[in-house]
Amino acid sequence: GESVGLHLPTLSVQEGDNSIINCAYSNSASDYFIWYKQESGKGPQFIIDIRSNMDKRQGQRVTVLLNKTVKHLSLQIAATQPGDSAVYFCAENPWGGKLIFGQGTELSVKP
Amino acid sequence: NAGVTQTPKFQVLKTGQSMTLQCAQDMNHEYMSWYRQDPGMGLRLIHYSVGAGITDQGEVPNGYNVSRSTTEDFPLRLLSAAPSQTSVYFCASSPASLGYEQYFGPGTRLTVT
C-alpha cells in the first residue's frame, strides 16, 4: 500500500546550523505534498507545500525539495533556531484529500 | 476566525462508555477529517467528509462513527470505548479535498481505562 516514511526519527542540530529533514513516499500518483510542524501538546501547523509539477519551493527560512524520480521529499530549515524544535511530518495527498502522514522526525536544536 | 475548535481537550472514559468528540470550523471549509495520533507515530485518518451530508471511511474507521449535518460541524462518536482507542484525536478542515493544506484543531487527548 501507499506509505510515506521518514529516514531519521530524530535530528539534533546546533543553533544557527541548517537542518535537513528527509521523507520518502511510495505513491507515484501523489501530486501534492505538505510539511507540518507539531509542537508538544499542539496540533500540526502548516509549514510549506509543493505540487508535483515543481522541484523546489522556498518560504521564509524553509525550502522544500521534491525529487519525483526517487520519490523523495526534503525540508531544509536555514539558520535553525530553538523555536524550530518540534516534530516534523511530511504528508502526501494522492487522491480525494486523504492526506497520508509519515512517522515524523523530532528536531532538537541545541543552543 | 477561531479556525478549527475541538472539545473537550481531555477526556477519560471507562471501557464500554460512549462519547462524542466535537469539532467545528468557521472558515466555510467543505472538507473535514478526523485523525488519531498514537505515540511515536504520524496521524492516521479515521473518517472524512467532502461536504455536508457526505462522509467516508479513512484508514482506521472501526469503532468510530461520524456525521456531517452542517458545513461547520463534524462530530466523532465512539459508541463503545476500548483501551485501544486511547489516543490524541485531531480534527482538520480544508477548502477542498485535494491540493490544499489542512488546518488542524488543538486536539483531544482521550484515555480509555
Tab-separated table of C-alpha atoms in Angstrom:
chain	number	residue	atom	x	y	z
A	1	GLY	CA	0.000	0.000	0.000
A	2	GLU	CA	0.909	3.659	-0.132
A	3	SER	CA	3.196	4.918	2.545
A	4	VAL	CA	5.152	7.958	3.475
A	5	GLY	CA	8.146	7.405	5.686
A	6	LEU	CA	10.995	9.331	7.183
A	7	HIS	CA	14.609	8.235	7.110
A	8	LEU	CA	15.559	9.621	10.524
A	9	PRO	CA	13.326	9.606	13.585
A	10	THR	CA	15.474	12.174	15.440
A	11	LEU	CA	17.729	15.015	14.389
A	12	SER	CA	19.866	17.153	16.651
A	13	VAL	CA	21.447	20.336	15.316
A	14	GLN	CA	23.310	23.314	16.690
A	15	GLU	CA	21.564	26.654	16.756
A	16	GLY	CA	22.400	28.558	13.611
A	17	ASP	CA	23.138	25.478	11.540
A	18	ASN	CA	20.966	24.355	8.655
A	19	SER	CA	18.654	21.371	9.154
A	20	ILE	CA	17.580	18.862	6.551
A	21	ILE	CA	14.689	16.504	7.187
A	22	ASN	CA	14.060	13.774	4.640
A	23	CYS	CA	10.962	11.885	3.605
A	24	ALA	CA	10.272	9.041	1.179
A	25	TYR	CA	6.931	8.435	-0.430
A	26	SER	CA	5.718	5.449	-2.383
A	27	ASN	CA	2.681	6.644	-4.340
A	28	SER	CA	3.778	7.998	-7.688
A	29	ALA	CA	0.254	9.354	-8.227
A	30	SER	CA	0.605	11.834	-5.370
A	31	ASP	CA	0.554	15.354	-6.707
A	32	TYR	CA	0.647	17.438	-3.577
A	33	PHE	CA	2.950	17.296	-0.577
A	34	ILE	CA	2.935	19.163	2.701
A	35	TRP	CA	5.291	19.642	5.591
A	36	TYR	CA	3.790	20.144	9.029
A	37	LYS	CA	5.410	21.171	12.303
A	38	GLN	CA	3.976	19.876	15.544
A	39	GLU	CA	4.980	21.300	18.879
A	40	SER	CA	4.310	19.405	22.061
A	41	GLY	CA	0.636	19.415	23.007
A	42	LYS	CA	-0.484	21.166	19.840
A	43	GLY	CA	-1.965	20.249	16.510
A	44	PRO	CA	0.145	20.156	13.358
A	45	GLN	CA	0.892	23.530	11.790
A	46	PHE	CA	1.391	24.036	8.089
A	47	ILE	CA	4.934	24.959	7.069
A	48	ILE	CA	5.140	24.685	3.328
A	49	ASP	CA	3.689	22.716	0.454
A	50	ILE	CA	4.720	21.742	-3.046
A	51	ARG	CA	2.901	20.393	-6.056
A	52	SER	CA	4.261	17.633	-8.230
A	53	ASN	CA	4.911	19.966	-11.148
A	54	MET	CA	7.598	21.728	-9.095
A	55	ASP	CA	11.032	20.621	-7.891
A	56	LYS	CA	11.638	23.303	-5.306
A	57	ARG	CA	9.707	25.814	-3.317
A	58	GLN	CA	11.007	28.360	-0.864
A	59	GLY	CA	9.401	30.017	2.095
A	60	GLN	CA	10.742	32.051	4.947
A	61	ARG	CA	13.857	30.136	6.102
A	62	VAL	CA	12.402	26.901	4.720
A	63	THR	CA	12.838	25.169	1.401
A	64	VAL	CA	11.128	22.026	0.195
A	65	LEU	CA	12.719	19.902	-2.492
A	66	LEU	CA	10.863	17.249	-4.445
A	67	ASN	CA	12.609	14.522	-6.405
A	68	LYS	CA	9.925	12.567	-8.221
A	69	THR	CA	12.441	10.215	-9.816
A	70	VAL	CA	13.331	8.668	-6.473
A	71	LYS	CA	10.109	9.681	-4.686
A	72	HIS	CA	11.925	11.790	-2.155
A	73	LEU	CA	10.952	14.948	-0.330
A	74	SER	CA	13.111	17.070	1.923
A	75	LEU	CA	12.641	20.075	4.171
A	76	GLN	CA	15.539	22.419	4.677
A	77	ILE	CA	15.498	24.900	7.528
A	78	ALA	CA	18.085	27.640	7.349
A	79	ALA	CA	19.734	29.060	10.451
A	80	THR	CA	17.851	26.746	12.774
A	81	GLN	CA	16.577	28.367	15.937
A	82	PRO	CA	15.484	26.914	19.305
A	83	GLY	CA	11.893	27.705	18.327
A	84	ASP	CA	12.232	25.259	15.459
A	85	SER	CA	12.424	22.358	17.910
A	86	ALA	CA	9.397	20.190	17.180
A	87	VAL	CA	8.298	17.074	15.352
A	88	TYR	CA	8.120	17.499	11.594
A	89	PHE	CA	5.793	15.442	9.428
A	90	CYS	CA	5.640	15.116	5.717
A	91	ALA	CA	2.315	14.214	4.149
A	92	GLU	CA	1.243	13.268	0.661
A	93	ASN	CA	-2.114	13.839	-0.971
A	94	PRO	CA	-2.614	11.116	-3.567
A	95	TRP	CA	-6.362	11.443	-4.037
A	96	GLY	CA	-9.551	12.709	-2.521
A	97	GLY	CA	-7.961	14.718	0.232
A	98	LYS	CA	-6.690	11.670	2.063
A	99	LEU	CA	-3.501	13.013	3.497
A	100	ILE	CA	-1.068	10.218	4.295
A	101	PHE	CA	1.382	11.165	7.013
A	102	GLY	CA	4.854	9.902	7.656
A	103	GLN	CA	6.065	8.826	11.087
A	104	GLY	CA	7.667	12.156	11.935
A	105	THR	CA	11.158	13.420	12.749
A	106	GLU	CA	11.904	15.086	16.043
A	107	LEU	CA	14.178	18.080	15.562
A	108	SER	CA	16.148	19.183	18.593
A	109	VAL	CA	18.064	22.462	18.441
A	110	LYS	CA	20.965	22.871	20.833
A	111	PRO	CA	21.751	26.442	21.927
B	1	ASN	CA	-11.862	33.474	12.851
B	2	ALA	CA	-11.461	30.883	15.568
B	3	GLY	CA	-10.288	28.359	12.980
B	4	VAL	CA	-10.812	24.734	13.973
B	5	THR	CA	-12.008	24.167	17.527
B	6	GLN	CA	-12.259	20.890	19.390
B	7	THR	CA	-13.899	19.953	22.665
B	8	PRO	CA	-13.157	18.556	25.136
B	9	LYS	CA	-9.406	18.990	25.439
B	10	PHE	CA	-9.064	15.992	27.751
B	11	GLN	CA	-11.367	13.051	28.454
B	12	VAL	CA	-11.158	9.854	30.472
B	13	LEU	CA	-13.612	7.067	29.694
B	14	LYS	CA	-14.222	3.613	31.057
B	15	THR	CA	-14.319	0.688	28.666
B	16	GLY	CA	-17.751	0.429	27.080
B	17	GLN	CA	-18.742	4.044	27.587
B	18	SER	CA	-19.752	6.201	24.670
B	19	MET	CA	-18.957	9.803	23.918
B	20	THR	CA	-18.783	12.370	21.152
B	21	LEU	CA	-15.767	14.470	20.308
B	22	GLN	CA	-16.827	17.820	18.932
B	23	CYS	CA	-15.198	19.647	16.036
B	24	ALA	CA	-16.224	22.939	14.486
B	25	GLN	CA	-14.704	25.290	11.930
B	26	ASP	CA	-15.717	28.801	10.949
B	27	MET	CA	-13.815	29.045	7.676
B	28	ASN	CA	-16.611	27.655	5.495
B	29	HIS	CA	-14.403	24.730	4.525
B	30	GLU	CA	-16.023	21.897	2.621
B	31	TYR	CA	-13.577	19.214	3.629
B	32	MET	CA	-13.227	17.977	7.215
B	33	SER	CA	-11.463	14.986	8.658
B	34	TRP	CA	-10.604	13.189	11.863
B	35	TYR	CA	-7.192	11.718	12.676
B	36	ARG	CA	-5.758	9.842	15.595
B	37	GLN	CA	-2.180	10.128	16.702
B	38	ASP	CA	-0.510	7.459	18.790
B	39	PRO	CA	2.873	7.881	20.498
B	40	GLY	CA	5.781	7.987	18.088
B	41	MET	CA	3.526	7.780	15.081
B	42	GLY	CA	2.127	10.020	12.457
B	43	LEU	CA	-1.530	10.846	12.066
B	44	ARG	CA	-3.892	8.199	10.767
B	45	LEU	CA	-7.135	9.115	9.058
B	46	ILE	CA	-10.308	7.843	10.744
B	47	HIS	CA	-13.149	9.406	8.746
B	48	TYR	CA	-13.540	12.338	6.430
B	49	SER	CA	-16.231	14.418	4.786
B	50	VAL	CA	-16.153	16.286	1.497
B	51	GLY	CA	-19.261	18.292	2.323
B	52	ALA	CA	-22.441	18.387	4.372
B	53	GLY	CA	-24.233	15.054	4.200
B	54	ILE	CA	-21.236	13.186	2.777
B	55	THR	CA	-18.848	11.092	4.842
B	56	ASP	CA	-16.450	8.277	4.110
B	57	GLN	CA	-14.047	5.977	5.895
B	58	GLY	CA	-10.355	6.549	6.235
B	59	GLU	CA	-7.562	4.225	7.230
B	60	VAL	CA	-8.775	3.257	10.728
B	61	PRO	CA	-12.586	3.695	10.895
B	62	ASN	CA	-13.558	0.760	13.116
B	63	GLY	CA	-15.160	1.790	16.394
B	64	TYR	CA	-15.963	5.320	15.229
B	65	ASN	CA	-18.972	6.968	13.630
B	66	VAL	CA	-19.322	10.401	12.064
B	67	SER	CA	-21.992	12.577	10.567
B	68	ARG	CA	-21.942	15.939	8.791
B	69	SER	CA	-25.256	17.719	9.057
B	70	THR	CA	-23.763	21.195	8.621
B	71	THR	CA	-20.685	22.618	6.937
B	72	GLU	CA	-19.355	23.835	10.272
B	73	ASP	CA	-19.575	20.740	12.465
B	74	PHE	CA	-18.098	17.260	12.205
B	75	PRO	CA	-18.531	15.245	15.427
B	76	LEU	CA	-16.779	11.938	16.027
B	77	ARG	CA	-18.648	9.331	18.045
B	78	LEU	CA	-17.201	6.449	19.997
B	79	LEU	CA	-20.059	4.025	20.567
B	80	SER	CA	-18.303	1.649	22.978
B	81	ALA	CA	-14.876	2.860	24.013
B	82	ALA	CA	-11.976	0.416	24.151
B	83	PRO	CA	-8.464	0.863	25.606
B	84	SER	CA	-7.105	0.649	22.049
B	85	GLN	CA	-8.834	3.961	21.371
B	86	THR	CA	-6.613	5.760	23.850
B	87	SER	CA	-5.018	8.369	21.659
B	88	VAL	CA	-4.894	12.036	20.728
B	89	TYR	CA	-7.576	12.971	18.235
B	90	PHE	CA	-7.228	15.799	15.762
B	91	CYS	CA	-9.868	17.346	13.573
B	92	ALA	CA	-8.860	19.179	10.414
B	93	SER	CA	-10.530	21.183	7.685
B	94	SER	CA	-9.607	22.312	4.205
B	95	PRO	CA	-11.218	24.391	1.446
B	96	ALA	CA	-11.337	21.323	-0.779
B	97	SER	CA	-10.402	17.678	-0.700
B	98	LEU	CA	-7.375	17.834	-2.943
B	99	GLY	CA	-4.408	20.083	-3.167
B	100	TYR	CA	-4.942	22.303	-0.157
B	101	GLU	CA	-3.376	22.414	3.254
B	102	GLN	CA	-5.442	21.111	6.092
B	103	TYR	CA	-5.924	23.271	9.181
B	104	PHE	CA	-5.781	21.318	12.411
B	105	GLY	CA	-7.523	21.807	15.706
B	106	PRO	CA	-5.676	21.642	19.051
B	107	GLY	CA	-6.594	18.018	19.676
B	108	THR	CA	-8.470	15.962	22.256
B	109	ARG	CA	-6.484	13.642	24.497
B	110	LEU	CA	-8.606	10.580	25.230
B	111	THR	CA	-7.777	7.885	27.764
B	112	VAL	CA	-9.865	4.723	27.974
B	113	THR	CA	-9.355	2.649	31.116
